[in-house]
Every structure is written in structure tokens, then in C-alpha cells.
Amino acid sequence: MKRFGAMLMCMLMLGGCSRKQSAESVSLRVWVGDNADIPWMEQVIRDFRAAHPERQLDIRIGVQNEGDAAKVVLADVQSAADVFTFADDQINSLLNAGALMPIQEGTEDIRNANTPESVAAATGPDGQLYAYPATADNGYFLFYNSAYITPGDVASLESILNRAAESGKKVAVPLANAWYLYSFFAGAGLDMHLAEDGVTNLCNWNAADTPITGVQVLSALLEIAAHPGFVEADSDAFVAGLKDGSIVAGVSGTWNAVVAAQVWGDHYAADKLPTYRVADQDVQMASFSGFKLVGVNAYSAHAGDAMDLAAFMTGYDAQMDRFAMRRQGPSNVAALASAQVQSEPAIAAIVAQAPYADVQRVGSKYWDAAAALGKIIINGNPEKTPLQTLLDQCVAGVTAPADQ
Amino acid sequence: MRRPCHAKENALTSFMQGDVWVKLSVLIWGAGCFAQGQIGKGLLLCLEEALLLGGVILTWPSVMKLPTLGTVQAERVWDPVSRRNVWNDYDNSFLILLFGVVGVLLTGTFIVQCIRMMKHARHTQRSAAAGIAPAALAEDITRCLNRDFHRTLLTGSIGGALLVLVIPLLVMVLVAFTNYDRNHLVPTNLFTWVGLENFKLLAGLGTSSAFGYAFPRVLGWTLLWAFTATLSCYIGGILLAMLVNSRRTIAKPFWRTCFMVAMAVPQFVSLLLVRNFFADVGIVNTLLKAWGVTDWLYSIGAIPTANVIPFLTHPDWARPMILLINFWVGVPYQMLIATGILLNIPGELSEAARIDGANGLQVFRHITLPYLLHITAPSLVTGMVANINNFNVIWLLTRDVYITTDQTLAAAGTTEVDLLVTWLYRLTQDQSNYKMASVIGILVFAVCSVLTLIAFGRLVGRGREETFQ
């Protein structure tokens, strides 16, 4: 199809006009992740205008949850926002659809200013930088109530579970959620990641020749799920359990930090994930690290200005404002090192968990298949299916071709 | 106006026997009219031709690309001087499909119109030869507003239906024969025709059997759901209406209003509220746990996990719960309909029956029920079809809550409680799998039409008017 807009642009350029947009009005649309981000974004836009008084900017804010941003962008790339925030796990589907503009200017500065993990998360398979890191707090770690669980107990999941069970309390582990289930398998050295095609998954959870086998992990998980101190809890259930006092520890993320701090008060504490016992060894639970990234739409009519805005949104000042207004952990190294940020237990826990965290590069077939396995574990494998069969079926689902 | 009667001619003989104006009118639609001095009408026909031809010319590039759905991949070059992207003249498979379909329809119309215009010119030529003066433009307009007014009116509505219904539907149906999925998303990527591959996948003939495994199961539950949900609400509504309207019930308007209030609350609000009530950490679970019901159920083995009744999270519990909640949401509406009909049953019928010594059950069995069935049969059929596509109830009650433990269903992106229509939604929204969604959409249509045809044939078929006496 002829793209008249593109042709028009070509003609403009042939006319030899350079830096034309400094005089003309530039309209940009930007998507933030939450209604609560709007005051922050308005502030950023005010500062951005002040930094570029020569430009006529018409910037409109829209709200699009970061977790679903790719879905909406992919539905119609050409009508999506010029600048949008998304969770880093969607970078591959966005790249597949050609929706992300490779960053053209200042890439070295971005690489130097942000943590290496967040830069890795914003980098495509071809090594180019495709987005601006905005936060580095999308992972999970351990929350606990120090009135029940001492810092000496938090090293192992078993001692946390025992301690909770002794006081008739519970530890929340969301096993039926594929995002958290990964923690146990990856911790035991098993592998699940994206193949080179960028859409299908590779997975060895069902292999028999790994040092710790998937069957051993699965039997350990079945034991954990049967422990009197264990409760399966998604985010809502975790908050409910916090408030009614039944949950005294749990695996969750920064989004529940405010609630936990309110309910537990001085006893609020957070740390990296514990170890768990599998095949007579204590292995450190792994995790997915998550980053919020700001991307520029490849089909934006004002890609240059959009990149300027995205860079501004993710700079040191904007990230500090974001932490101050939204308690979101920065990816900017200098911001992360600041005293305010360091004093936040949840951020400290994220940093402590970082060495055991993997960047989330997972094809879409992982989620439903792994969630089904988690659900079977919680139900205690009622049909007594051989564990190897469960893993074989799960791996078949996880590694299925993405187009089916 | 008297219509001249001519011997029948086919298009070819009309063309051969027509004069030069008739031959010319294939190319210039107004030619025949100009020959007879109908200048205004001729100009209008030429205008119509110009518009149609314009449409054909505009869409022609897409029609030419239809066989491949495009071959030029999008490529972007960054221009550091203007700080903008420069795109090549790339193909967008979806637009090619859309404009291609429009183009084919326009071209077909154009060709048919060419022949019709030629025959029309021949007709006027023969009429003129027979000494009948051709109709003036004013006469034609008057005819369109009077004798042929139905045509004038239908033109607009048919045009609208074609534009907003037929063309999008056609495009969506055609997507089922392409590989339009997350690996082939426009505009960056191209998609192309794959024939019946997607249907084979659903029939379980593809490389992965997950879809073949999932489809009969989802279809089975869809039909079971539609049948049970429709019938339970129907019977429940009638019984409730009879109870409220019973002679022994006092304060009838009060009771009726109670149920009306339930209807006044938007359905999605009720559903989301009920979902929270029955959530694993919801109020019902908390209360039952406190009363010891949960522990008792666990001790007799009715629930798989201690402490929680999996109302909406376990297949054996979720399916009956969904039916029950739907019953609760749907009954007031059915009650209202049944009330209206019950009040309309001629009183003398039941009075006569009672005088003949019939008891209440007999009156219901032989008078009320046949009367109700007779009137509501069509709504039962539409209700059934609506329930097959009842997205709200299933989606709002189980979204994010229900996780399947059937690993093969999970691999196909569906669950035990999904209807075909919610599966379709998951495929498009979560996986951008438009091709499979289109295949499922076609099959939903097939199921609905078969059911409707059978049910209407049986329930509302010929001669039904006479059966109720």
C-alpha cells in the first residue's frame, strides 16, 4: 500500500529542509502504565518543555498498563502511541512485529547510566538497544514479618515454613503462577529460555541427565505444597492474608511493599529469596528480574522528538521523581545509589536478589503450560500421574511452536 | 405507464442486434440515453460509471496483489538530518486483503452494470422503434418515489449492510485461510494464503495435536452450557412467575419489584461482585471455613485442597457454579417475560378446565405450559444461540481466576470453562492468533446456524399456529 504520509515526508526531505520540526508543531502521544503515573508524567513533560523551549510540542498522555502494552501496540502499531512504557518481557514480541524503533542517538550514555541487567533487558537479539530502561523493580523477593520470622530463619524456605507453621501462620508462595514457578526450576539449575527464533522456548525440565532432575524438583515442590505452613496466594490473596494476619511471609514484588509496610509497621522486612531443599541440597531460589522500559514506536511520524522525550522520561531526574512519587525502583545507577533509594527495604531486597535473577525472555507458550503444572502441584497431583509424565506434558506445551 | 413487451434477448444477441449506441453503451453507460435524447439520465449514468470505475481503478493494485497478499516487506531507514524514519513503498497484507475484496466486489458490480446498461439501451432503442417515447428524467424520479419506492429505500439499507456487515465478514472469513498470526503481524510482516491448513490444525491433523484435542472438548462444554443455561433459566423463570402470580401470594408487586431490582443492576457488576464473593479468598470461603463446612468437605474428599472451596478454580466446581450464577442472573428476566405471557392467558380457558374438574397440575400441564411454549419457542431458540456466544458470564467469572490443570488444553491456550467465543477472544487478545480465531469464528457460526435451523424447524415450523387450541 502506498503510504502517503511517508511519501510526503520523503518529498519534504528532498526539498532539502533540515531540522524542519524545530519550527513546526510536533504532536506526540505517550502512554504511561497507570493513572497514578499521570502527575509524574505531567511533571516530566513540564520539564521537557522547559528544556526545549524552541520546539512547539503538543504532548498527550494516555494510560496503558505496562503488562498489556504489547497486546495493544500489536493490535494496531500505526495507531499506537509514539512513546510507550512496557514490561521488558514483551520486547521480543514487539521486535517481532517491528514495533520498536532502534535507539539512534546517545546509546552509549544510556548503556553507561543504567544497570547492566536493565540495559541487557532493553537490548534486542541483534545487540542493538531498542528501549530506554525506566525502572528496575519488576522482580520478586521475600517479604516477612520479623515478629514471627527472625532474620536468621530467612535463609531457607523450610525454616520459614516451619517457623510460620509453629505459630499457626502461613507463607504465601504463588506456585500456580508461571512467573514464580520458574524460581524453583531455575534455582535447581534447570533451563527454560527463548530459542534463537525469538518466539519458541527451549526447556529441559523433563531431562533425566541434569545434576538435579525436574522430577526431583517436582517432588520437592509437592512436599512444600503439602507443608502446613504453605499457602498458595496470588497478589490479591497475599494482600488479604497480610491484612487478616494469617500470612507472615511471602514471595511478592514491590507493588505490595506499601501495603506490607503499613500492616507490619516496624516488623516489615524484605530480603532475597531463600534456599529450598531438593535432592538433599539447599539451592538458592532464582527469579525473573523485570524492568519497565520506554519504547519509541517505529511508525511514529516524529521519531526524533519521540526519542528525545523517551530519553528525558528515563533520565536521572525523572527516575528520582518516579521513586519519590511512585516508590518505583530506578534502573539508573546514580539514582539507585542514592541514600533515599537505598533505605527502602524492598529495593534493597531486589538488589540482593539480582545475582540470582534472570532477564525474562520467554515465549508466549510458557505461561499457560507452566501454570497448569503449578496448579497440579498445589492440588497435590490428585490423579497420581507419574511426575515424569507431568513434566513431559508441560515441556511439550512450553516448547510448542508459537504459531499454533 | 405501459411497459413495452419485447421478445426475449440474451446479452449477446442484444449486443449484436443493437445499433451503434447500444454497442457504445457498454463503454459509456449514458450512450443509449443520449441517443434517445435523455440527457439528464445519461449524465447520471455516466456519473455512476465514473464513480464505480474510479473505485475499481483505486483498488485494482490490491486486487492484482490478492493472489500473494503482497511481496514487499516494510523497510525503514533513519534519516539523521530530519530525525525521521523513511519507509519504502511496502505492502500491507491486511489492507491488500481488505481493498482486494472491495475491489473484486466493485469490479463484479461494474461488469454486471456494463451488461445491464447495454441491455437497457437496447430496450429503449426497441421501445423507440415501436413508437413509445422514452421516460423523462422527472418521470423516472417520480417513479422512484412512488411505485418503486421500496427500491429507493432498500438501496440505502442494502448498501449499508454491504459496507458494515458483508465486507468485514468476508475479510474475517478469508483470514481463516491465511497465516495471519503473531509471527505475521502487519504492517511490518506479510502474511499469505495457506489454504485449509488452519482447519486441519483444528481437526488435529497438524504437527501439534493440542488444537485437535481442545476443540471437541470446548465445543462439548459450549453446547452443554448453552443447553443447560437456557433451559434452567427458562424453567426457573416460569416457575418463579407462577409463584409470584399465584392467587395465594400476597404483595405480588413487591416481590416482582424485588426481582426487577436485580435486573436493574448491570449484569457485569453483578458478575464481578459474585466472582469476588466466591473467590478463593472471598467472603463465602471465609464464612464456610469459619463455620467448619470447608474442613468437613475436605474430610469427605469433596474438595482437593484443605482450607479453600475452589468454587471458581476447579473444573468440577466451576462449571456447576457458573451455571448456578448464570441462573441467578438470568431468572428475573425470564420471570418478567413469563409474567407477561401468564397474564395474557385467557382466564376462561383455565376456568372452563376447573369447572370440568381439572386440578392445578392438569391446568398447568394442558393449558399453561403449551400456551407458554407456543409463544416463547422462538425466544428459546434465540436464547440458546445467545448462550453459545455468552461471553460475559464466562469471561467475567473466570478471567485470571481459573487455571486449568489439563496440560494439553493449556497448550492450546484454553481451559475447561472456556466457550468457543472466549477461546476465540483469548487467541486474538493474548496470542494475536487471528487465523485460528477466524477458523473458530466460522465454526461457531456453523454451529449456531445448524442449531437455529433445526430448532426453528421443530419448534416454530409450519402449521404451528394451528396446534395450540
PDB file of N, CA, C and O in Angstrom, chain A residues 81-133:
ATOM      1  N   ALA A  81       0.690   4.707  20.560  1.00  0.00           N
ATOM      2  CA  ALA A  81       1.361   5.940  20.962  1.00  0.00           C
ATOM      3  C   ALA A  81       2.781   6.008  20.389  1.00  0.00           C
ATOM      4  O   ALA A  81       3.376   4.994  20.046  1.00  0.00           O
ATOM      5  N   ASP A  82       3.304   7.224  20.294  1.00  0.00           N
ATOM      6  CA  ASP A  82       4.671   7.413  19.808  1.00  0.00           C
ATOM      7  C   ASP A  82       5.683   6.883  20.821  1.00  0.00           C
ATOM      8  O   ASP A  82       6.714   6.332  20.450  1.00  0.00           O
ATOM      9  N   VAL A  83       5.369   7.114  22.101  1.00  0.00           N
ATOM     10  CA  VAL A  83       6.252   6.689  23.182  1.00  0.00           C
ATOM     11  C   VAL A  83       5.411   5.869  24.154  1.00  0.00           C
ATOM     12  O   VAL A  83       4.349   6.332  24.576  1.00  0.00           O
ATOM     13  N   PHE A  84       5.836   4.649  24.464  1.00  0.00           N
ATOM     14  CA  PHE A  84       5.025   3.839  25.384  1.00  0.00           C
ATOM     15  C   PHE A  84       5.901   3.080  26.365  1.00  0.00           C
ATOM     16  O   PHE A  84       7.039   2.732  26.082  1.00  0.00           O
ATOM     17  N   THR A  85       5.349   2.853  27.559  1.00  0.00           N
ATOM     18  CA  THR A  85       6.045   2.118  28.602  1.00  0.00           C
ATOM     19  C   THR A  85       5.601   0.667  28.546  1.00  0.00           C
ATOM     20  O   THR A  85       4.413   0.401  28.377  1.00  0.00           O
ATOM     21  N   PHE A  86       6.522  -0.267  28.668  1.00  0.00           N
ATOM     22  CA  PHE A  86       6.144  -1.675  28.653  1.00  0.00           C
ATOM     23  C   PHE A  86       7.069  -2.473  29.553  1.00  0.00           C
ATOM     24  O   PHE A  86       8.181  -2.044  29.856  1.00  0.00           O
ATOM     25  N   ALA A  87       6.562  -3.642  29.991  1.00  0.00           N
ATOM     26  CA  ALA A  87       7.397  -4.533  30.792  1.00  0.00           C
ATOM     27  C   ALA A  87       8.356  -5.261  29.860  1.00  0.00           C
ATOM     28  O   ALA A  87       7.990  -5.634  28.750  1.00  0.00           O
ATOM     29  N   ASP A  88       9.602  -5.476  30.328  1.00  0.00           N
ATOM     30  CA  ASP A  88      10.663  -5.912  29.411  1.00  0.00           C
ATOM     31  C   ASP A  88      10.413  -7.282  28.795  1.00  0.00           C
ATOM     32  O   ASP A  88      10.982  -7.602  27.759  1.00  0.00           O
ATOM     33  N   ASP A  89       9.523  -8.108  29.390  1.00  0.00           N
ATOM     34  CA  ASP A  89       9.292  -9.438  28.815  1.00  0.00           C
ATOM     35  C   ASP A  89       8.613  -9.364  27.453  1.00  0.00           C
ATOM     36  O   ASP A  89       8.582 -10.340  26.721  1.00  0.00           O
ATOM     37  N   GLN A  90       8.041  -8.207  27.128  1.00  0.00           N
ATOM     38  CA  GLN A  90       7.332  -8.106  25.851  1.00  0.00           C
ATOM     39  C   GLN A  90       8.230  -7.630  24.718  1.00  0.00           C
ATOM     40  O   GLN A  90       7.778  -7.474  23.587  1.00  0.00           O
ATOM     41  N   ILE A  91       9.512  -7.423  25.010  1.00  0.00           N
ATOM     42  CA  ILE A  91      10.354  -6.794  23.988  1.00  0.00           C
ATOM     43  C   ILE A  91      10.450  -7.656  22.744  1.00  0.00           C
ATOM     44  O   ILE A  91      10.461  -7.147  21.618  1.00  0.00           O
ATOM     45  N   ASN A  92      10.456  -8.984  22.913  1.00  0.00           N
ATOM     46  CA  ASN A  92      10.596  -9.833  21.733  1.00  0.00           C
ATOM     47  C   ASN A  92       9.374  -9.813  20.840  1.00  0.00           C
ATOM     48  O   ASN A  92       9.500  -9.788  19.616  1.00  0.00           O
ATOM     49  N   SER A  93       8.182  -9.841  21.448  1.00  0.00           N
ATOM     50  CA  SER A  93       7.003  -9.805  20.571  1.00  0.00           C
ATOM     51  C   SER A  93       6.903  -8.450  19.888  1.00  0.00           C
ATOM     52  O   SER A  93       6.465  -8.365  18.739  1.00  0.00           O
ATOM     53  N   LEU A  94       7.332  -7.387  20.589  1.00  0.00           N
ATOM     54  CA  LEU A  94       7.315  -6.070  19.949  1.00  0.00           C
ATOM     55  C   LEU A  94       8.328  -6.009  18.805  1.00  0.00           C
ATOM     56  O   LEU A  94       8.045  -5.463  17.742  1.00  0.00           O
ATOM     57  N   LEU A  95       9.502  -6.619  19.031  1.00  0.00           N
ATOM     58  CA  LEU A  95      10.521  -6.620  17.983  1.00  0.00           C
ATOM     59  C   LEU A  95      10.054  -7.445  16.795  1.00  0.00           C
ATOM     60  O   LEU A  95      10.249  -7.066  15.636  1.00  0.00           O
ATOM     61  N   ASN A  96       9.414  -8.581  17.106  1.00  0.00           N
ATOM     62  CA  ASN A  96       8.903  -9.448  16.056  1.00  0.00           C
ATOM     63  C   ASN A  96       7.949  -8.718  15.134  1.00  0.00           C
ATOM     64  O   ASN A  96       7.909  -8.961  13.927  1.00  0.00           O
ATOM     65  N   ALA A  97       7.151  -7.841  15.735  1.00  0.00           N
ATOM     66  CA  ALA A  97       6.171  -7.092  14.951  1.00  0.00           C
ATOM     67  C   ALA A  97       6.776  -5.800  14.403  1.00  0.00           C
ATOM     68  O   ALA A  97       6.079  -5.000  13.805  1.00  0.00           O
ATOM     69  N   GLY A  98       8.062  -5.607  14.643  1.00  0.00           N
ATOM     70  CA  GLY A  98       8.721  -4.414  14.118  1.00  0.00           C
ATOM     71  C   GLY A  98       8.198  -3.123  14.711  1.00  0.00           C
ATOM     72  O   GLY A  98       8.234  -2.077  14.070  1.00  0.00           O
ATOM     73  N   ALA A  99       7.705  -3.182  15.964  1.00  0.00           N
ATOM     74  CA  ALA A  99       7.059  -2.001  16.534  1.00  0.00           C
ATOM     75  C   ALA A  99       8.050  -1.064  17.218  1.00  0.00           C
ATOM     76  O   ALA A  99       7.727   0.088  17.459  1.00  0.00           O
ATOM     77  N   LEU A 100       9.247  -1.573  17.533  1.00  0.00           N
ATOM     78  CA  LEU A 100      10.183  -0.745  18.294  1.00  0.00           C
ATOM     79  C   LEU A 100      11.236  -0.138  17.385  1.00  0.00           C
ATOM     80  O   LEU A 100      11.808  -0.795  16.520  1.00  0.00           O
ATOM     81  N   MET A 101      11.483   1.118  17.647  1.00  0.00           N
ATOM     82  CA  MET A 101      12.487   1.874  16.910  1.00  0.00           C
ATOM     83  C   MET A 101      13.844   1.626  17.579  1.00  0.00           C
ATOM     84  O   MET A 101      13.978   1.853  18.782  1.00  0.00           O
ATOM     85  N   PRO A 102      14.857   1.159  16.850  1.00  0.00           N
ATOM     86  CA  PRO A 102      16.170   1.041  17.492  1.00  0.00           C
ATOM     87  C   PRO A 102      16.665   2.437  17.882  1.00  0.00           C
ATOM     88  O   PRO A 102      16.527   3.380  17.103  1.00  0.00           O
ATOM     89  N   ILE A 103      17.198   2.551  19.084  1.00  0.00           N
ATOM     90  CA  ILE A 103      17.612   3.874  19.555  1.00  0.00           C
ATOM     91  C   ILE A 103      18.776   4.353  18.697  1.00  0.00           C
ATOM     92  O   ILE A 103      19.761   3.645  18.504  1.00  0.00           O
ATOM     93  N   GLN A 104      18.638   5.572  18.169  1.00  0.00           N
ATOM     94  CA  GLN A 104      19.620   6.064  17.207  1.00  0.00           C
ATOM     95  C   GLN A 104      20.673   6.961  17.836  1.00  0.00           C
ATOM     96  O   GLN A 104      21.778   7.048  17.328  1.00  0.00           O
ATOM     97  N   GLU A 105      20.298   7.637  18.909  1.00  0.00           N
ATOM     98  CA  GLU A 105      21.207   8.658  19.433  1.00  0.00           C
ATOM     99  C   GLU A 105      21.478   8.415  20.910  1.00  0.00           C
ATOM    100  O   GLU A 105      20.579   8.012  21.651  1.00  0.00           O
ATOM    101  N   GLY A 106      22.691   8.642  21.306  1.00  0.00           N
ATOM    102  CA  GLY A 106      23.032   8.604  22.721  1.00  0.00           C
ATOM    103  C   GLY A 106      22.999   7.226  23.343  1.00  0.00           C
ATOM    104  O   GLY A 106      22.788   7.080  24.544  1.00  0.00           O
ATOM    105  N   THR A 107      23.177   6.167  22.542  1.00  0.00           N
ATOM    106  CA  THR A 107      23.071   4.825  23.104  1.00  0.00           C
ATOM    107  C   THR A 107      24.160   4.558  24.141  1.00  0.00           C
ATOM    108  O   THR A 107      23.909   3.872  25.131  1.00  0.00           O
ATOM    109  N   GLU A 108      25.363   5.087  23.915  1.00  0.00           N
ATOM    110  CA  GLU A 108      26.445   4.848  24.876  1.00  0.00           C
ATOM    111  C   GLU A 108      26.108   5.425  26.245  1.00  0.00           C
ATOM    112  O   GLU A 108      26.325   4.793  27.272  1.00  0.00           O
ATOM    113  N   ASP A 109      25.519   6.641  26.242  1.00  0.00           N
ATOM    114  CA  ASP A 109      25.142   7.276  27.512  1.00  0.00           C
ATOM    115  C   ASP A 109      24.140   6.419  28.254  1.00  0.00           C
ATOM    116  O   ASP A 109      24.227   6.251  29.474  1.00  0.00           O
ATOM    117  N   ILE A 110      23.162   5.864  27.511  1.00  0.00           N
ATOM    118  CA  ILE A 110      22.132   5.052  28.160  1.00  0.00           C
ATOM    119  C   ILE A 110      22.766   3.799  28.761  1.00  0.00           C
ATOM    120  O   ILE A 110      22.482   3.419  29.885  1.00  0.00           O
ATOM    121  N   ARG A 111      23.658   3.179  27.991  1.00  0.00           N
ATOM    122  CA  ARG A 111      24.312   1.960  28.483  1.00  0.00           C
ATOM    123  C   ARG A 111      25.110   2.247  29.746  1.00  0.00           C
ATOM    124  O   ARG A 111      25.133   1.439  30.679  1.00  0.00           O
ATOM    125  N   ASN A 112      25.750   3.403  29.793  1.00  0.00           N
ATOM    126  CA  ASN A 112      26.588   3.717  30.954  1.00  0.00           C
ATOM    127  C   ASN A 112      25.756   4.142  32.153  1.00  0.00           C
ATOM    128  O   ASN A 112      26.133   3.881  33.296  1.00  0.00           O
ATOM    129  N   ALA A 113      24.626   4.796  31.907  1.00  0.00           N
ATOM    130  CA  ALA A 113      23.874   5.374  33.016  1.00  0.00           C
ATOM    131  C   ALA A 113      23.038   4.338  33.756  1.00  0.00           C
ATOM    132  O   ALA A 113      22.692   4.528  34.915  1.00  0.00           O
ATOM    133  N   ASN A 114      22.678   3.225  33.108  1.00  0.00           N
ATOM    134  CA  ASN A 114      21.762   2.267  33.718  1.00  0.00           C
ATOM    135  C   ASN A 114      22.469   0.966  34.088  1.00  0.00           C
ATOM    136  O   ASN A 114      23.557   0.671  33.587  1.00  0.00           O
ATOM    137  N   THR A 115      21.819   0.197  34.969  1.00  0.00           N
ATOM    138  CA  THR A 115      22.430  -1.055  35.413  1.00  0.00           C
ATOM    139  C   THR A 115      22.588  -1.991  34.211  1.00  0.00           C
ATOM    140  O   THR A 115      21.765  -1.978  33.291  1.00  0.00           O
ATOM    141  N   PRO A 116      23.640  -2.828  34.223  1.00  0.00           N
ATOM    142  CA  PRO A 116      23.881  -3.719  33.077  1.00  0.00           C
ATOM    143  C   PRO A 116      22.685  -4.637  32.806  1.00  0.00           C
ATOM    144  O   PRO A 116      22.366  -4.903  31.655  1.00  0.00           O
ATOM    145  N   GLU A 117      22.010  -5.109  33.888  1.00  0.00           N
ATOM    146  CA  GLU A 117      20.859  -6.000  33.698  1.00  0.00           C
ATOM    147  C   GLU A 117      19.751  -5.277  32.939  1.00  0.00           C
ATOM    148  O   GLU A 117      19.125  -5.843  32.049  1.00  0.00           O
ATOM    149  N   SER A 118      19.489  -4.022  33.319  1.00  0.00           N
ATOM    150  CA  SER A 118      18.397  -3.301  32.664  1.00  0.00           C
ATOM    151  C   SER A 118      18.752  -2.982  31.214  1.00  0.00           C
ATOM    152  O   SER A 118      17.887  -3.010  30.341  1.00  0.00           O
ATOM    153  N   VAL A 119      20.030  -2.734  30.952  1.00  0.00           N
ATOM    154  CA  VAL A 119      20.452  -2.490  29.573  1.00  0.00           C
ATOM    155  C   VAL A 119      20.309  -3.776  28.761  1.00  0.00           C
ATOM    156  O   VAL A 119      19.821  -3.762  27.625  1.00  0.00           O
ATOM    157  N   ALA A 120      20.677  -4.912  29.380  1.00  0.00           N
ATOM    158  CA  ALA A 120      20.530  -6.199  28.692  1.00  0.00           C
ATOM    159  C   ALA A 120      19.067  -6.443  28.353  1.00  0.00           C
ATOM    160  O   ALA A 120      18.738  -6.964  27.286  1.00  0.00           O
ATOM    161  N   ALA A 121      18.181  -6.048  29.277  1.00  0.00           N
ATOM    162  CA  ALA A 121      16.758  -6.270  29.049  1.00  0.00           C
ATOM    163  C   ALA A 121      16.233  -5.420  27.893  1.00  0.00           C
ATOM    164  O   ALA A 121      15.253  -5.786  27.252  1.00  0.00           O
ATOM    165  N   ALA A 122      16.886  -4.298  27.639  1.00  0.00           N
ATOM    166  CA  ALA A 122      16.411  -3.397  26.585  1.00  0.00           C
ATOM    167  C   ALA A 122      17.115  -3.643  25.262  1.00  0.00           C
ATOM    168  O   ALA A 122      16.883  -2.939  24.290  1.00  0.00           O
ATOM    169  N   THR A 123      17.981  -4.657  25.245  1.00  0.00           N
ATOM    170  CA  THR A 123      18.749  -4.941  24.039  1.00  0.00           C
ATOM    171  C   THR A 123      18.100  -6.079  23.268  1.00  0.00           C
ATOM    172  O   THR A 123      17.655  -7.062  23.847  1.00  0.00           O
ATOM    173  N   GLY A 124      18.025  -5.949  21.946  1.00  0.00           N
ATOM    174  CA  GLY A 124      17.442  -6.996  21.109  1.00  0.00           C
ATOM    175  C   GLY A 124      18.450  -8.092  20.819  1.00  0.00           C
ATOM    176  O   GLY A 124      19.630  -7.963  21.153  1.00  0.00           O
ATOM    177  N   PRO A 125      17.994  -9.184  20.195  1.00  0.00           N
ATOM    178  CA  PRO A 125      18.894 -10.299  19.873  1.00  0.00           C
ATOM    179  C   PRO A 125      20.043  -9.864  18.953  1.00  0.00           C
ATOM    180  O   PRO A 125      21.101 -10.489  18.952  1.00  0.00           O
ATOM    181  N   ASP A 126      19.835  -8.778  18.195  1.00  0.00           N
ATOM    182  CA  ASP A 126      20.883  -8.320  17.289  1.00  0.00           C
ATOM    183  C   ASP A 126      21.896  -7.405  17.973  1.00  0.00           C
ATOM    184  O   ASP A 126      22.776  -6.860  17.318  1.00  0.00           O
ATOM    185  N   GLY A 127      21.762  -7.213  19.297  1.00  0.00           N
ATOM    186  CA  GLY A 127      22.720  -6.401  20.030  1.00  0.00           C
ATOM    187  C   GLY A 127      22.416  -4.915  20.020  1.00  0.00           C
ATOM    188  O   GLY A 127      23.112  -4.138  20.662  1.00  0.00           O
ATOM    189  N   GLN A 128      21.387  -4.506  19.295  1.00  0.00           N
ATOM    190  CA  GLN A 128      21.026  -3.076  19.285  1.00  0.00           C
ATOM    191  C   GLN A 128      20.166  -2.740  20.488  1.00  0.00           C
ATOM    192  O   GLN A 128      19.423  -3.584  20.988  1.00  0.00           O
ATOM    193  N   LEU A 129      20.233  -1.492  20.919  1.00  0.00           N
ATOM    194  CA  LEU A 129      19.398  -1.031  22.022  1.00  0.00           C
ATOM    195  C   LEU A 129      18.040  -0.602  21.457  1.00  0.00           C
ATOM    196  O   LEU A 129      17.981   0.197  20.529  1.00  0.00           O
ATOM    197  N   TYR A 130      16.951  -1.196  22.008  1.00  0.00           N
ATOM    198  CA  TYR A 130      15.633  -0.922  21.437  1.00  0.00           C
ATOM    199  C   TYR A 130      14.712  -0.143  22.374  1.00  0.00           C
ATOM    200  O   TYR A 130      13.599   0.172  22.012  1.00  0.00           O
ATOM    201  N   ALA A 131      15.166   0.115  23.611  1.00  0.00           N
ATOM    202  CA  ALA A 131      14.298   0.839  24.535  1.00  0.00           C
ATOM    203  C   ALA A 131      15.145   1.492  25.613  1.00  0.00           C
ATOM    204  O   ALA A 131      16.333   1.195  25.750  1.00  0.00           O
ATOM    205  N   TYR A 132      14.501   2.388  26.345  1.00  0.00           N
ATOM    206  CA  TYR A 132      15.171   3.106  27.422  1.00  0.00           C
ATOM    207  C   TYR A 132      14.762   2.483  28.756  1.00  0.00           C
ATOM    208  O   TYR A 132      13.570   2.469  29.075  1.00  0.00           O
ATOM    209  N   PRO A 133      15.710   1.977  29.563  1.00  0.00           N
ATOM    210  CA  PRO A 133      15.342   1.416  30.873  1.00  0.00           C
ATOM    211  C   PRO A 133      14.743   2.510  31.758  1.00  0.00           C
ATOM    212  O   PRO A 133      15.285   3.610  31.834  1.00  0.00           O
TER     213      PRO A 133
END
